[in-house]
Amino acid sequence: MAMSYSRLTQLRLSLKHFRRSCTSTSNTRPTAGISQIAKLGNDKAEVEKKKEEEDRVTYELPKAMYAENKKTVFQLFSSQKNYAIEVISVLNAIEFSPYGVKKAWSDWKEDKLVRSQLYVKERAEFLGPEIATGHFICFRGGKVRFYGHKDWIVEDPDSDIIPNLPRFYLESYKMEAVDCSKMTLVYEGLENMKNMEKLKWLSLESCPRIDDWCLDRISGEFCDTLEYLDIRNCPLVTDKGIASLSKMKKLKTLLVGGHPEAKNLELVCLMLEDVLPELTIRGILYCDESLLTNDEAHE
């Protein structure tokens, strides 16, 4: 089919116009400026940095067992203290051998004994030093006697109440005598016997824990009042402890004997009697009686 001249001319003009528009579009395309180039570089750096952070392995702490918004009753008893670390430290300190276990058990009993005899300030303030000492001694197997009373006050084994021992402060009650015989009295427990104004009589017979330090404390505390002291069968007492009694200016009677650690007991007692002229020491022999003649031994 033949195309007319006008139609052919129209198609050629359209093709020419299309080619011209394409050429002008390619020539007028805008070029990227310096700012746009810098922006593209920054975007590329941020993308690389983000990718690097995504590739990095991080560790997250475990979450709490209970969320903050979920309160429980047991949280009232929670503590910030890590008891597991303390238990581990204690176990590491114990030597798991027969000797180590025995020593750990002995240390625990010693700590318990000392804690049971610590000075209680509130008790002394409520009862006064005299009656507070009576409670401390009687509840541990000892006995006491106050001025103006003939009978000793001792704990009743069938009752928790000690008869004749006041349970509140009385100014007229002053301690006269204290018997601590066979008590496991330690140095820390002696603090419960301070501030007694008129104590004259004290027995520490067969107390296994009384040593030189205890005697030195007693001599300093009762140097102006004590007249009678019994320290027989105290195996930890040595010459130094007996010599420390020279501060007790009113001491009249001292009972000694049963001190295996006192190597110069006779000499120390002789010097003590020389310092305290009114003192009489019983239970000591200054010479071997077998060396004396019959007449000398009789004298």
GROMACS .gro file of N, CA, C and O in nm, residues 152-253:
model
  408
  152TRP      N    1   2.488  -1.815  15.001
  152TRP     CA    2   2.535  -1.796  14.864
  152TRP      C    3   2.417  -1.805  14.767
  152TRP      O    4   2.325  -1.884  14.787
  153ILE      N    5   2.422  -1.728  14.665
  153ILE     CA    6   2.319  -1.732  14.560
  153ILE      C    7   2.373  -1.817  14.446
  153ILE      O    8   2.479  -1.788  14.388
  154VAL      N    9   2.300  -1.924  14.411
  154VAL     CA   10   2.343  -2.017  14.308
  154VAL      C   11   2.223  -2.053  14.222
  154VAL      O   12   2.108  -2.045  14.266
  155GLU      N   13   2.249  -2.094  14.101
  155GLU     CA   14   2.142  -2.127  14.007
  155GLU      C   15   2.074  -2.257  14.047
  155GLU      O   16   2.139  -2.354  14.086
  156ASP      N   17   1.943  -2.259  14.035
  156ASP     CA   18   1.865  -2.379  14.061
  156ASP      C   19   1.862  -2.463  13.934
  156ASP      O   20   1.814  -2.418  13.830
  157PRO      N   21   1.912  -2.587  13.937
  157PRO     CA   22   1.916  -2.668  13.815
  157PRO      C   23   1.778  -2.704  13.761
  157PRO      O   24   1.765  -2.737  13.643
  158ASP      N   25   1.676  -2.698  13.844
  158ASP     CA   26   1.540  -2.734  13.801
  158ASP      C   27   1.457  -2.614  13.758
  158ASP      O   28   1.339  -2.629  13.726
  159SER      N   29   1.517  -2.496  13.758
  159SER     CA   30   1.441  -2.376  13.725
  159SER      C   31   1.531  -2.277  13.654
  159SER      O   32   1.653  -2.275  13.674
  160ASP      N   33   1.471  -2.196  13.569
  160ASP     CA   34   1.545  -2.092  13.499
  160ASP      C   35   1.559  -1.965  13.581
  160ASP      O   36   1.632  -1.873  13.542
  161ILE      N   37   1.491  -1.958  13.692
  161ILE     CA   38   1.493  -1.840  13.779
  161ILE      C   39   1.587  -1.866  13.895
  161ILE      O   40   1.580  -1.971  13.961
  162ILE      N   41   1.676  -1.771  13.921
  162ILE     CA   42   1.768  -1.782  14.034
  162ILE      C   43   1.705  -1.714  14.155
  162ILE      O   44   1.680  -1.593  14.152
  163PRO      N   45   1.674  -1.790  14.259
  163PRO     CA   46   1.610  -1.729  14.376
  163PRO      C   47   1.705  -1.632  14.447
  163PRO      O   48   1.827  -1.649  14.446
  164ASN      N   49   1.647  -1.530  14.507
  164ASN     CA   50   1.719  -1.429  14.586
  164ASN      C   51   1.812  -1.341  14.503
  164ASN      O   52   1.887  -1.262  14.560
  165LEU      N   53   1.807  -1.354  14.371
  165LEU     CA   54   1.888  -1.267  14.286
  165LEU      C   55   1.796  -1.165  14.220
  165LEU      O   56   1.709  -1.201  14.140
  166PRO      N   57   1.809  -1.039  14.254
  166PRO     CA   58   1.717  -0.936  14.200
  166PRO      C   59   1.724  -0.929  14.048
  166PRO      O   60   1.828  -0.953  13.987
  167ARG      N   61   1.611  -0.893  13.991
  167ARG     CA   62   1.603  -0.877  13.846
  167ARG      C   63   1.590  -0.731  13.804
  167ARG      O   64   1.556  -0.702  13.691
  168PHE      N   65   1.623  -0.643  13.896
  168PHE     CA   66   1.626  -0.500  13.867
  168PHE      C   67   1.727  -0.435  13.962
  168PHE      O   68   1.775  -0.497  14.058
  169TYR      N   69   1.759  -0.310  13.937
  169TYR     CA   70   1.865  -0.242  14.012
  169TYR      C   71   1.821  -0.211  14.155
  169TYR      O   72   1.713  -0.158  14.180
  170LEU      N   73   1.910  -0.246  14.250
  170LEU     CA   74   1.892  -0.211  14.391
  170LEU      C   75   2.023  -0.153  14.442
  170LEU      O   76   2.127  -0.221  14.437
  171GLU      N   77   2.018  -0.033  14.490
  171GLU     CA   78   2.141   0.036  14.530
  171GLU      C   79   2.208  -0.032  14.648
  171GLU      O   80   2.331  -0.027  14.664
  172SER      N   81   2.132  -0.095  14.736
  172SER     CA   82   2.188  -0.155  14.857
  172SER      C   83   2.263  -0.285  14.831
  172SER      O   84   2.337  -0.332  14.918
  173TYR      N   85   2.247  -0.344  14.714
  173TYR     CA   86   2.313  -0.471  14.685
  173TYR      C   87   2.455  -0.445  14.636
  173TYR      O   88   2.476  -0.394  14.526
  174LYS      N   89   2.552  -0.482  14.720
  174LYS     CA   90   2.694  -0.469  14.687
  174LYS      C   91   2.759  -0.607  14.695
  174LYS      O   92   2.739  -0.681  14.792
  175MET      N   93   2.838  -0.640  14.597
  175MET     CA   94   2.900  -0.773  14.591
  175MET      C   95   3.013  -0.784  14.692
  175MET      O   96   3.101  -0.699  14.700
  176GLU      N   97   3.010  -0.895  14.769
  176GLU     CA   98   3.115  -0.921  14.867
  176GLU      C   99   3.205  -1.037  14.825
  176GLU      O  100   3.327  -1.030  14.843
  177ALA      N  101   3.147  -1.144  14.768
  177ALA     CA  102   3.225  -1.262  14.734
  177ALA      C  103   3.174  -1.321  14.604
  177ALA      O  104   3.053  -1.322  14.577
  178VAL      N  105   3.267  -1.372  14.524
  178VAL     CA  106   3.236  -1.435  14.397
  178VAL      C  107   3.314  -1.565  14.388
  178VAL      O  108   3.437  -1.567  14.405
  179ASP      N  109   3.243  -1.675  14.359
  179ASP     CA  110   3.306  -1.806  14.346
  179ASP      C  111   3.293  -1.853  14.201
  179ASP      O  112   3.184  -1.887  14.155
  180CYS      N  113   3.403  -1.852  14.129
  180CYS     CA  114   3.406  -1.895  13.988
  180CYS      C  115   3.474  -2.031  13.972
  180CYS      O  116   3.528  -2.061  13.864
  181SER      N  117   3.474  -2.112  14.075
  181SER     CA  118   3.544  -2.240  14.071
  181SER      C  119   3.492  -2.328  13.957
  181SER      O  120   3.371  -2.341  13.936
  182LYS      N  121   3.585  -2.383  13.882
  182LYS     CA  122   3.559  -2.478  13.772
  182LYS      C  123   3.482  -2.415  13.656
  182LYS      O  124   3.428  -2.487  13.572
  183MET      N  125   3.474  -2.283  13.651
  183MET     CA  126   3.412  -2.217  13.538
  183MET      C  127   3.512  -2.201  13.423
  183MET      O  128   3.632  -2.181  13.446
  184THR      N  129   3.463  -2.212  13.301
  184THR     CA  130   3.548  -2.189  13.184
  184THR      C  131   3.546  -2.039  13.155
  184THR      O  132   3.492  -1.993  13.054
  185LEU      N  133   3.605  -1.964  13.244
  185LEU     CA  134   3.605  -1.818  13.236
  185LEU      C  135   3.723  -1.772  13.151
  185LEU      O  136   3.838  -1.809  13.178
  186VAL      N  137   3.695  -1.692  13.049
  186VAL     CA  138   3.799  -1.642  12.959
  186VAL      C  139   3.829  -1.495  12.993
  186VAL      O  140   3.759  -1.431  13.071
  187TYR      N  141   3.934  -1.444  12.929
  187TYR     CA  142   3.978  -1.308  12.957
  187TYR      C  143   3.868  -1.206  12.927
  187TYR      O  144   3.846  -1.111  13.003
  188GLU      N  145   3.797  -1.225  12.815
  188GLU     CA  146   3.691  -1.131  12.778
  188GLU      C  147   3.578  -1.131  12.880
  188GLU      O  148   3.511  -1.029  12.898
  189GLY      N  149   3.555  -1.243  12.946
  189GLY     CA  150   3.447  -1.250  13.043
  189GLY      C  151   3.473  -1.172  13.170
  189GLY      O  152   3.380  -1.136  13.242
  190LEU      N  153   3.601  -1.143  13.198
  190LEU     CA  154   3.634  -1.067  13.319
  190LEU      C  155   3.582  -0.924  13.314
  190LEU      O  156   3.570  -0.859  13.418
  191GLU      N  157   3.551  -0.875  13.196
  191GLU     CA  158   3.498  -0.739  13.184
  191GLU      C  159   3.361  -0.728  13.249
  191GLU      O  160   3.318  -0.619  13.289
  192ASN      N  161   3.290  -0.840  13.262
  192ASN     CA  162   3.160  -0.839  13.327
  192ASN      C  163   3.172  -0.826  13.479
  192ASN      O  164   3.070  -0.812  13.548
  193MET      N  165   3.294  -0.832  13.533
  193MET     CA  166   3.315  -0.825  13.678
  193MET      C  167   3.377  -0.691  13.720
  193MET      O  168   3.434  -0.681  13.828
  194LYS      N  169   3.367  -0.591  13.636
  194LYS     CA  170   3.429  -0.462  13.671
  194LYS      C  171   3.329  -0.373  13.745
  194LYS      O  172   3.209  -0.402  13.750
  195ASN      N  173   3.385  -0.266  13.805
  195ASN     CA  174   3.306  -0.164  13.876
  195ASN      C  175   3.237  -0.218  14.000
  195ASN      O  176   3.134  -0.165  14.042
  196MET      N  177   3.295  -0.324  14.061
  196MET     CA  178   3.244  -0.371  14.190
  196MET      C  179   3.325  -0.304  14.301
  196MET      O  180   3.446  -0.322  14.309
  197GLU      N  181   3.259  -0.230  14.387
  197GLU     CA  182   3.326  -0.141  14.480
  197GLU      C  183   3.382  -0.210  14.604
  197GLU      O  184   3.481  -0.162  14.662
  198LYS      N  185   3.321  -0.321  14.645
  198LYS     CA  186   3.358  -0.380  14.775
  198LYS      C  187   3.387  -0.530  14.767
  198LYS      O  188   3.373  -0.601  14.867
  199LEU      N  189   3.429  -0.579  14.653
  199LEU     CA  190   3.459  -0.722  14.642
  199LEU      C  191   3.583  -0.757  14.724
  199LEU      O  192   3.691  -0.701  14.704
  200LYS      N  193   3.567  -0.852  14.817
  200LYS     CA  194   3.677  -0.892  14.904
  200LYS      C  195   3.723  -1.036  14.881
  200LYS      O  196   3.838  -1.068  14.912
  201TRP      N  197   3.635  -1.120  14.830
  201TRP     CA  198   3.663  -1.264  14.823
  201TRP      C  199   3.641  -1.312  14.681
  201TRP      O  200   3.536  -1.288  14.621
  202LEU      N  201   3.741  -1.381  14.624
  202LEU     CA  202   3.731  -1.429  14.485
  202LEU      C  203   3.803  -1.562  14.473
  202LEU      O  204   3.919  -1.577  14.515
  203SER      N  205   3.733  -1.660  14.418
  203SER     CA  206   3.790  -1.792  14.394
  203SER      C  207   3.790  -1.823  14.245
  203SER      O  208   3.685  -1.816  14.180
  204LEU      N  209   3.908  -1.857  14.194
  204LEU     CA  210   3.925  -1.900  14.056
  204LEU      C  211   3.981  -2.042  14.050
  204LEU      O  212   4.047  -2.080  13.953
  205GLU      N  213   3.951  -2.121  14.150
  205GLU     CA  214   4.006  -2.256  14.159
  205GLU      C  215   3.960  -2.343  14.041
  205GLU      O  216   3.842  -2.344  14.004
  206SER      N  217   4.056  -2.412  13.982
  206SER     CA  218   4.031  -2.508  13.874
  206SER      C  219   3.964  -2.443  13.752
  206SER      O  220   3.881  -2.506  13.685
  207CYS      N  221   4.000  -2.320  13.725
  207CYS     CA  222   3.953  -2.254  13.604
  207CYS      C  223   4.058  -2.276  13.494
  207CYS      O  224   4.169  -2.220  13.503
  208PRO      N  225   4.028  -2.357  13.393
  208PRO     CA  226   4.132  -2.397  13.297
  208PRO      C  227   4.179  -2.284  13.206
  208PRO      O  228   4.285  -2.296  13.144
  209ARG      N  229   4.104  -2.174  13.195
  209ARG     CA  230   4.140  -2.068  13.101
  209ARG      C  231   4.201  -1.945  13.169
  209ARG      O  232   4.235  -1.848  13.101
  210ILE      N  233   4.214  -1.947  13.299
  210ILE     CA  234   4.275  -1.834  13.369
  210ILE      C  235   4.426  -1.839  13.348
  210ILE      O  236   4.491  -1.940  13.376
  211ASP      N  237   4.483  -1.728  13.300
  211ASP     CA  238   4.626  -1.722  13.273
  211ASP      C  239   4.685  -1.595  13.333
  211ASP      O  240   4.621  -1.527  13.414
  212ASP      N  241   4.807  -1.562  13.294
  212ASP     CA  242   4.876  -1.445  13.349
  212ASP      C  243   4.804  -1.316  13.314
  212ASP      O  244   4.799  -1.222  13.395
  213TRP      N  245   4.749  -1.308  13.194
  213TRP     CA  246   4.677  -1.188  13.154
  213TRP      C  247   4.553  -1.166  13.242
  213TRP      O  248   4.521  -1.053  13.278
  214CYS      N  249   4.485  -1.275  13.275
  214CYS     CA  250   4.367  -1.264  13.361
  214CYS      C  251   4.405  -1.217  13.501
  214CYS      O  252   4.337  -1.130  13.559
  215LEU      N  253   4.512  -1.271  13.556
  215LEU     CA  254   4.555  -1.229  13.690
  215LEU      C  255   4.598  -1.083  13.690
  215LEU      O  256   4.572  -1.010  13.786
  216ASP      N  257   4.663  -1.040  13.586
  216ASP     CA  258   4.704  -0.901  13.579
  216ASP      C  259   4.582  -0.808  13.574
  216ASP      O  260   4.582  -0.701  13.636
  217ARG      N  261   4.479  -0.850  13.503
  217ARG     CA  262   4.357  -0.768  13.496
  217ARG      C  263   4.286  -0.766  13.631
  217ARG      O  264   4.236  -0.662  13.674
  218ILE      N  265   4.281  -0.880  13.698
  218ILE     CA  266   4.215  -0.887  13.828
  218ILE      C  267   4.290  -0.803  13.931
  218ILE      O  268   4.230  -0.730  14.011
  219SER      N  269   4.421  -0.809  13.929
  219SER     CA  270   4.500  -0.732  14.025
  219SER      C  271   4.484  -0.582  14.003
  219SER      O  272   4.488  -0.503  14.098
  220GLY      N  273   4.466  -0.540  13.880
  220GLY     CA  274   4.445  -0.399  13.853
  220GLY      C  275   4.304  -0.353  13.887
  220GLY      O  276   4.283  -0.239  13.930
  221GLU      N  277   4.205  -0.441  13.869
  221GLU     CA  278   4.065  -0.405  13.892
  221GLU      C  279   4.031  -0.401  14.040
  221GLU      O  280   3.955  -0.315  14.086
  222PHE      N  281   4.087  -0.493  14.120
  222PHE     CA  282   4.051  -0.506  14.261
  222PHE      C  283   4.171  -0.484  14.353
  222PHE      O  284   4.180  -0.545  14.459
  223CYS      N  285   4.261  -0.399  14.312
  223CYS     CA  286   4.383  -0.377  14.391
  223CYS      C  287   4.353  -0.311  14.526
  223CYS      O  288   4.432  -0.326  14.621
  224ASP      N  289   4.241  -0.241  14.539
  224ASP     CA  290   4.210  -0.168  14.662
  224ASP      C  291   4.107  -0.237  14.748
  224ASP      O  292   4.073  -0.185  14.856
  225THR      N  293   4.052  -0.351  14.705
  225THR     CA  294   3.944  -0.414  14.783
  225THR      C  295   3.969  -0.561  14.814
  225THR      O  296   3.933  -0.609  14.922
  226LEU      N  297   4.027  -0.637  14.723
  226LEU     CA  298   4.034  -0.784  14.736
  226LEU      C  299   4.128  -0.824  14.850
  226LEU      O  300   4.242  -0.777  14.857
  227GLU      N  301   4.077  -0.916  14.935
  227GLU     CA  302   4.155  -0.966  15.047
  227GLU      C  303   4.184  -1.115  15.037
  227GLU      O  304   4.281  -1.162  15.100
  228TYR      N  305   4.104  -1.188  14.964
  228TYR     CA  306   4.120  -1.334  14.953
  228TYR      C  307   4.115  -1.372  14.806
  228TYR      O  308   4.025  -1.331  14.731
  229LEU      N  309   4.213  -1.453  14.761
  229LEU     CA  310   4.219  -1.497  14.622
  229LEU      C  311   4.267  -1.641  14.616
  229LEU      O  312   4.371  -1.676  14.674
  230ASP      N  313   4.191  -1.723  14.545
  230ASP     CA  314   4.225  -1.865  14.528
  230ASP      C  315   4.250  -1.891  14.380
  230ASP      O  316   4.159  -1.876  14.297
  231ILE      N  317   4.373  -1.929  14.346
  231ILE     CA  318   4.409  -1.958  14.207
  231ILE      C  319   4.467  -2.099  14.194
  231ILE      O  320   4.543  -2.127  14.102
  232ARG      N  321   4.426  -2.189  14.279
  232ARG     CA  322   4.477  -2.326  14.273
  232ARG      C  323   4.429  -2.397  14.146
  232ARG      O  324   4.319  -2.373  14.097
  233ASN      N  325   4.516  -2.484  14.096
  233ASN     CA  326   4.485  -2.570  13.981
  233ASN      C  327   4.445  -2.489  13.857
  233ASN      O  328   4.353  -2.528  13.783
  234CYS      N  329   4.515  -2.381  13.835
  234CYS     CA  330   4.502  -2.305  13.710
  234CYS      C  331   4.629  -2.333  13.628
  234CYS      O  332   4.734  -2.272  13.652
  235PRO      N  333   4.621  -2.426  13.533
  235PRO     CA  334   4.743  -2.475  13.467
  235PRO      C  335   4.813  -2.371  13.380
  235PRO      O  336   4.932  -2.389  13.348
  236LEU      N  337   4.745  -2.265  13.340
  236LEU     CA  338   4.807  -2.165  13.251
  236LEU      C  339   4.879  -2.054  13.327
  236LEU      O  340   4.945  -1.970  13.265
  237VAL      N  341   4.866  -2.052  13.459
  237VAL     CA  342   4.930  -1.948  13.540
  237VAL      C  343   5.079  -1.978  13.553
  237VAL      O  344   5.120  -2.090  13.581
  238THR      N  345   5.161  -1.874  13.534
  238THR     CA  346   5.306  -1.888  13.547
  238THR      C  347   5.358  -1.792  13.655
  238THR      O  348   5.280  -1.726  13.725
  239ASP      N  349   5.490  -1.783  13.666
  239ASP     CA  350   5.552  -1.695  13.765
  239ASP      C  351   5.513  -1.549  13.741
  239ASP      O  352   5.494  -1.472  13.835
  240LYS      N  353   5.502  -1.510  13.615
  240LYS     CA  354   5.471  -1.370  13.584
  240LYS      C  355   5.332  -1.332  13.633
  240LYS      O  356   5.312  -1.221  13.683
  241GLY      N  357   5.237  -1.422  13.619
  241GLY     CA  358   5.102  -1.392  13.665
  241GLY      C  359   5.095  -1.375  13.815
  241GLY      O  360   5.027  -1.285  13.866
  242ILE      N  361   5.166  -1.461  13.889
  242ILE     CA  362   5.166  -1.450  14.036
  242ILE      C  363   5.239  -1.324  14.079
  242ILE      O  364   5.199  -1.256  14.175
  243ALA      N  365   5.346  -1.289  14.009
  243ALA     CA  366   5.419  -1.167  14.043
  243ALA      C  367   5.335  -1.042  14.020
  243ALA      O  368   5.353  -0.940  14.089
  244SER      N  369   5.241  -1.046  13.925
  244SER     CA  370   5.157  -0.929  13.899
  244SER      C  371   5.062  -0.899  14.014
  244SER      O  372   5.006  -0.789  14.021
  245LEU      N  373   5.044  -0.994  14.108
  245LEU     CA  374   4.955  -0.971  14.221
  245LEU      C  375   5.015  -0.877  14.324
  245LEU      O  376   4.950  -0.845  14.424
  246SER      N  377   5.137  -0.832  14.302
  246SER     CA  378   5.201  -0.740  14.397
  246SER      C  379   5.129  -0.606  14.403
  246SER      O  380   5.150  -0.528  14.497
  247LYS      N  381   5.043  -0.576  14.307
  247LYS     CA  382   4.966  -0.450  14.308
  247LYS      C  383   4.850  -0.453  14.407
  247LYS      O  384   4.793  -0.348  14.437
  248MET      N  385   4.814  -0.569  14.456
  248MET     CA  386   4.699  -0.582  14.544
  248MET      C  387   4.742  -0.557  14.688
  248MET      O  388   4.781  -0.648  14.762
  249LYS      N  389   4.733  -0.431  14.731
  249LYS     CA  390   4.787  -0.388  14.860
  249LYS      C  391   4.711  -0.445  14.979
  249LYS      O  392   4.766  -0.457  15.088
  250LYS      N  393   4.584  -0.483  14.961
  250LYS     CA  394   4.504  -0.534  15.073
  250LYS      C  395   4.492  -0.686  15.073
  250LYS      O  396   4.416  -0.740  15.155
  251LEU      N  397   4.560  -0.753  14.985
  251LEU     CA  398   4.551  -0.899  14.979
  251LEU      C  399   4.614  -0.961  15.103
  251LEU      O  400   4.730  -0.934  15.137
  252LYS      N  401   4.537  -1.047  15.169
  252LYS     CA  402   4.583  -1.111  15.292
  252LYS      C  403   4.602  -1.261  15.278
  252LYS      O  404   4.687  -1.320  15.348
  253THR      N  405   4.522  -1.326  15.192
  253THR     CA  406   4.531  -1.471  15.177
  253THR      C  407   4.535  -1.505  15.028
  253THR      O  408   4.449  -1.461  14.951
   0.00000   0.00000   0.00000
